[in-house]
Short mmCIF file of C-alpha atoms in Angstrom, two decimals:
data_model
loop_
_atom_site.label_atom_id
_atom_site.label_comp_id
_atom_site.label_asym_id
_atom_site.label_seq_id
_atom_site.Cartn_x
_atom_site.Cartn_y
_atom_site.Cartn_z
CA UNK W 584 16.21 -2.88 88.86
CA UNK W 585 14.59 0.11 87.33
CA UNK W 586 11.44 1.51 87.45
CA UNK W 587 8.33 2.42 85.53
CA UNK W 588 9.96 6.02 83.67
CA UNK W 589 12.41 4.31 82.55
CA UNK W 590 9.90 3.50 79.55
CA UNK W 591 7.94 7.38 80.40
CA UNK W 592 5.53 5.17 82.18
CA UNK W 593 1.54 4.90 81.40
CA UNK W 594 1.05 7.89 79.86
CA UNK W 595 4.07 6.74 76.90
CA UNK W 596 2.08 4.63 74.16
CA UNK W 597 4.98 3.89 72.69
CA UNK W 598 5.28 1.04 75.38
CA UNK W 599 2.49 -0.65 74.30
CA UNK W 600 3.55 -0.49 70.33
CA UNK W 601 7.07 -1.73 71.21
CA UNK W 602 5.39 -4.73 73.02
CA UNK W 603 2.91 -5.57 70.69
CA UNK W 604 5.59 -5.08 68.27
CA UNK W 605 7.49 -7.52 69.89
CA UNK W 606 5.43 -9.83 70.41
CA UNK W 607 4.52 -10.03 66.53
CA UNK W 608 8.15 -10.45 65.88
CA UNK W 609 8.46 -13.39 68.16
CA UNK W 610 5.04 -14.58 66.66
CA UNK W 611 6.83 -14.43 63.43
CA UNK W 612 9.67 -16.35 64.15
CA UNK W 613 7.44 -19.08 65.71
CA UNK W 614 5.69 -19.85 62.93
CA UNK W 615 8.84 -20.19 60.99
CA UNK W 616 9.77 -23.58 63.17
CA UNK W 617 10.01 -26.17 60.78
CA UNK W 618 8.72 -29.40 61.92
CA UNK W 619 12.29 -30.79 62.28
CA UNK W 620 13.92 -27.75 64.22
CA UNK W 621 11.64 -28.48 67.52
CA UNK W 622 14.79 -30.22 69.22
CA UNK W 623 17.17 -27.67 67.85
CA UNK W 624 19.92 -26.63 69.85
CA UNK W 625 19.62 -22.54 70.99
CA UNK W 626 21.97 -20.33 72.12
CA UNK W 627 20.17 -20.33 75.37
CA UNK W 628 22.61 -23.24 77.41
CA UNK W 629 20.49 -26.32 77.75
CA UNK W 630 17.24 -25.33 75.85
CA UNK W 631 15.83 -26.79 72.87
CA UNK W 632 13.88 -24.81 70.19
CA UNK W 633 11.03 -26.36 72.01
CA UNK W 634 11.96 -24.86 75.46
CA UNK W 635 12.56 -21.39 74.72
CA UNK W 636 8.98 -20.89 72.95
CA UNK W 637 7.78 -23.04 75.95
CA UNK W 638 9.60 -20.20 78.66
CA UNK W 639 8.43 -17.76 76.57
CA UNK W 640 4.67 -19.27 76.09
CA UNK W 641 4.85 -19.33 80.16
CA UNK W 642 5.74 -16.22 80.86
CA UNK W 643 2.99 -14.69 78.37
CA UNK W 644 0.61 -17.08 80.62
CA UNK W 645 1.35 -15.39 83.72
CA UNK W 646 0.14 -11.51 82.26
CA UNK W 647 -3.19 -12.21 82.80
CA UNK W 648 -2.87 -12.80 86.11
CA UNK W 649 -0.47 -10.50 87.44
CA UNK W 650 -1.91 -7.69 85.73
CA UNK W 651 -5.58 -8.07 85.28
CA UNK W 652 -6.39 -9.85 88.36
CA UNK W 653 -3.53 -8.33 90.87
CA UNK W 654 -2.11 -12.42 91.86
CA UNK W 655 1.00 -13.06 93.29
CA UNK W 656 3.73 -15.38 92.22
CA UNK W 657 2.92 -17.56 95.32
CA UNK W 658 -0.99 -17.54 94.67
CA UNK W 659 -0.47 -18.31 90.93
CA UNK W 660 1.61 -21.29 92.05
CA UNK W 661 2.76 -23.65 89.53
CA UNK W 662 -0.45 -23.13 87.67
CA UNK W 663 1.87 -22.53 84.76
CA UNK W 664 4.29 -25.13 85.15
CA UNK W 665 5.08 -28.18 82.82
CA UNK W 666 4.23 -28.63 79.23
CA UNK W 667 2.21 -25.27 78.22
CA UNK W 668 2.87 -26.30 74.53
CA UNK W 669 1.23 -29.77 74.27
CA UNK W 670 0.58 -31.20 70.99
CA UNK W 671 0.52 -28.06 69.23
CA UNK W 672 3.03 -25.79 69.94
CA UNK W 673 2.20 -22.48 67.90
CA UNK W 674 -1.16 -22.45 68.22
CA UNK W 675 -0.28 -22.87 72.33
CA UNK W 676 2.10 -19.84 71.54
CA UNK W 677 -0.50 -18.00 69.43
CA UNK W 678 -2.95 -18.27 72.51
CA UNK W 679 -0.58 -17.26 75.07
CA UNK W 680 0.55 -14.44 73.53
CA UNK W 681 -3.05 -13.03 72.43
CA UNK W 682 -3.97 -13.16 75.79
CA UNK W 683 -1.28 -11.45 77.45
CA UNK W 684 -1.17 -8.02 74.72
CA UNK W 685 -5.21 -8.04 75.94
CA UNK W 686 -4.02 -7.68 79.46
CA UNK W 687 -1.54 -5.22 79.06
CA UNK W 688 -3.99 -3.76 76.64
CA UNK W 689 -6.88 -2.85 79.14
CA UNK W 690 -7.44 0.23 80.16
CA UNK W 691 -5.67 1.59 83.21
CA UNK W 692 -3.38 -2.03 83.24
CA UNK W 693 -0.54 0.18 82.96
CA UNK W 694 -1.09 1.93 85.89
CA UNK W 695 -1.71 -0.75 88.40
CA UNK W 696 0.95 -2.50 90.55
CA UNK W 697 2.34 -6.32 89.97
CA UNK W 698 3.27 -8.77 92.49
CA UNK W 699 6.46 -10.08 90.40
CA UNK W 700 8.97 -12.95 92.61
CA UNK W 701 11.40 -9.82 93.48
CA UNK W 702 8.61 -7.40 94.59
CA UNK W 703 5.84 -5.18 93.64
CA UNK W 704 6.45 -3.03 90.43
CA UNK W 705 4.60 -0.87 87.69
CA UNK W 706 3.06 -2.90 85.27
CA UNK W 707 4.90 -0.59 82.71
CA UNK W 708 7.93 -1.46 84.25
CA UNK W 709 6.84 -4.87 83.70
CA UNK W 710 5.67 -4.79 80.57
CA UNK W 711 9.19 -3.11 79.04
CA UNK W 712 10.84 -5.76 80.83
CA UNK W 713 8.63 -8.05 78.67
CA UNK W 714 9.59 -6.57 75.52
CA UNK W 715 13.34 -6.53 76.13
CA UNK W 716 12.49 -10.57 76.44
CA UNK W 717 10.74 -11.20 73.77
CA UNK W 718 12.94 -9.13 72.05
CA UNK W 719 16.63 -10.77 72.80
CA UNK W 720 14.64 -14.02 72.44
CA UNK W 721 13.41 -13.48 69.15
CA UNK W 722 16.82 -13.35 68.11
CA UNK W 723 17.75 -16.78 69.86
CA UNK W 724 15.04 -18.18 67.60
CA UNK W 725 16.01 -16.67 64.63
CA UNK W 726 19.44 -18.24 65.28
CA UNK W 727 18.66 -21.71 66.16
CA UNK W 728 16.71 -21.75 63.14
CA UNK W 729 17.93 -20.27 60.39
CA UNK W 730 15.63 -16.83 60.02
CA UNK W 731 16.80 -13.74 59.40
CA UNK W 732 18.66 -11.99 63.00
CA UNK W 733 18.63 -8.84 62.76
CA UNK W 734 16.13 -7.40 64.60
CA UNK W 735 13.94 -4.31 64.32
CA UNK W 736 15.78 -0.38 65.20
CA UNK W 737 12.97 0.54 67.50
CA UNK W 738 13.07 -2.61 69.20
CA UNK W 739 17.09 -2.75 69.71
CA UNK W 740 17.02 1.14 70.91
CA UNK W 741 14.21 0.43 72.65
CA UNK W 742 15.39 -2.79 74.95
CA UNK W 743 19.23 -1.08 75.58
CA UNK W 744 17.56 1.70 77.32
CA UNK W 745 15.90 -0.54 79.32
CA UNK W 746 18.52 -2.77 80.07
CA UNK W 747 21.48 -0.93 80.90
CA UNK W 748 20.41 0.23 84.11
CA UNK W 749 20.52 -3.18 85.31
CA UNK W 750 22.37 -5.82 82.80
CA UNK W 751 24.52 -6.25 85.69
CA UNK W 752 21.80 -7.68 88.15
CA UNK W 753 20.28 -9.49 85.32
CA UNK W 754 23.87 -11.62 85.41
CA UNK W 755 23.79 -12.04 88.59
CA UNK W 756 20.39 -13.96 88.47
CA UNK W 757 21.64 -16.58 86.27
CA UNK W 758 18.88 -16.02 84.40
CA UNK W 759 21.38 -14.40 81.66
CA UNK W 760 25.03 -15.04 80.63
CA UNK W 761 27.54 -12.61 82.16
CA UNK W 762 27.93 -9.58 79.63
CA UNK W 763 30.19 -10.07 76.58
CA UNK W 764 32.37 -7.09 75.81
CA UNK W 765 32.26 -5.38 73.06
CA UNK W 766 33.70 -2.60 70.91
CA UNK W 767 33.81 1.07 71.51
CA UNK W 768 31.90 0.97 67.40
CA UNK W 769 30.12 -2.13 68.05
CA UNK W 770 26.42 -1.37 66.78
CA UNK W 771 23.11 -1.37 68.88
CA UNK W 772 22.03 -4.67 67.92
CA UNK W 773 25.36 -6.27 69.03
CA UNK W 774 25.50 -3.88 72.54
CA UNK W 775 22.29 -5.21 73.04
CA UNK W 776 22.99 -8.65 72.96
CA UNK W 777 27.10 -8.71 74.29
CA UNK W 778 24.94 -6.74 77.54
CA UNK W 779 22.62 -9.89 77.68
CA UNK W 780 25.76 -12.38 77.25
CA UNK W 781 25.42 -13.37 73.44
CA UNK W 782 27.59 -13.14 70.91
CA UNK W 783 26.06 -11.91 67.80
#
């Protein structure tokens, strides 16, 4: 699926400003939830407002362990499974995602290995593929409710590069919608998004 210099690897900071930028973006667009738009449709097939911050909240969850303490999918379990929102949904975001830019933020935690469900990888490979997430999910959010979609230039540039190499396998997952075609003029915003199967 890639690997680590795909993002220049540890030694590029500019990894860890594009995920901390990132993160503060989807931050942003959590907080802008209106009490009402919880059980908002997304353009995510089946998921609420509510489940796409929960899918993201989870996978924040998991940093900490796979980077700072070396787990494994299989020895983290479902530790992380079920409601990881509870009662109070961005302040269980807000957690989640303090915790994991502290993991990635550690010195060295870009140069150690992670146990992800499809092998071992470069936490730097990791982390970009955490942006790119954040990222295309930010503007799911911003969709279902309302907020401005158009997303950051560094970000955009940023996630293509890292997901052309492999939008293909990404589609094959099912964990994304097969690739939308677009035009030869189409901008980077909407490349980014046909590659991850939305429409913009």
């Amino acid at each position: 699926m890639g690997d680590a210099s795909d993002q220049g690897g540890a030694a590029d900071p500019a990894l860890l400003d594009r995920h901390g930028q990132a993160l503060d973006l989807f931050t942003d667009r959590v907080h802008a939830v209106r009490a009402d738009q919880w059980d908002a449709p997304t353009p995510c097939t089946e998921w609420t407002v509510r489940d796409l911050v929960a899918h993201l909240t989870g996978e924040q969850l998991w940093v900490p362990s796979l980077v700072r303490e070396g787990a494994t999918t299989a020895s983290v379990g479902d530790a992380f499974d079920g409601d990881v929102l509870g009662p109070d949904p961005v302040a269980s975001w807000d957690t989640a995602a303090a915790a994991s830019r502290a993991a990635f933020r550690e010195a060295g935690a870009l140069d150690r290995t992670v146990h992800l469900s499809f092998g071992d990888t470069s936490a730097a490979f990791y982390c970009g593929q955490m942006t790119t997430d954040l990222v295309v999910h930010a503007w799911d959010l911003s969709r279902a409710i309302g907020a401005d979609e158009t997303l950051p230039d560094a970000l955009v540039d940023f996630s293509v590069r890292e997901v052309e190499p492999y939008a293909a396998e990404l589609a094959k997952s099912g964990l994304f919608a097969p690739a939308v075609e677009q035009p030869r003029d189409a901008d980077a915003q909407t490349r980014l998004l046909g590659l991850l199967g939305r429409r913009a």
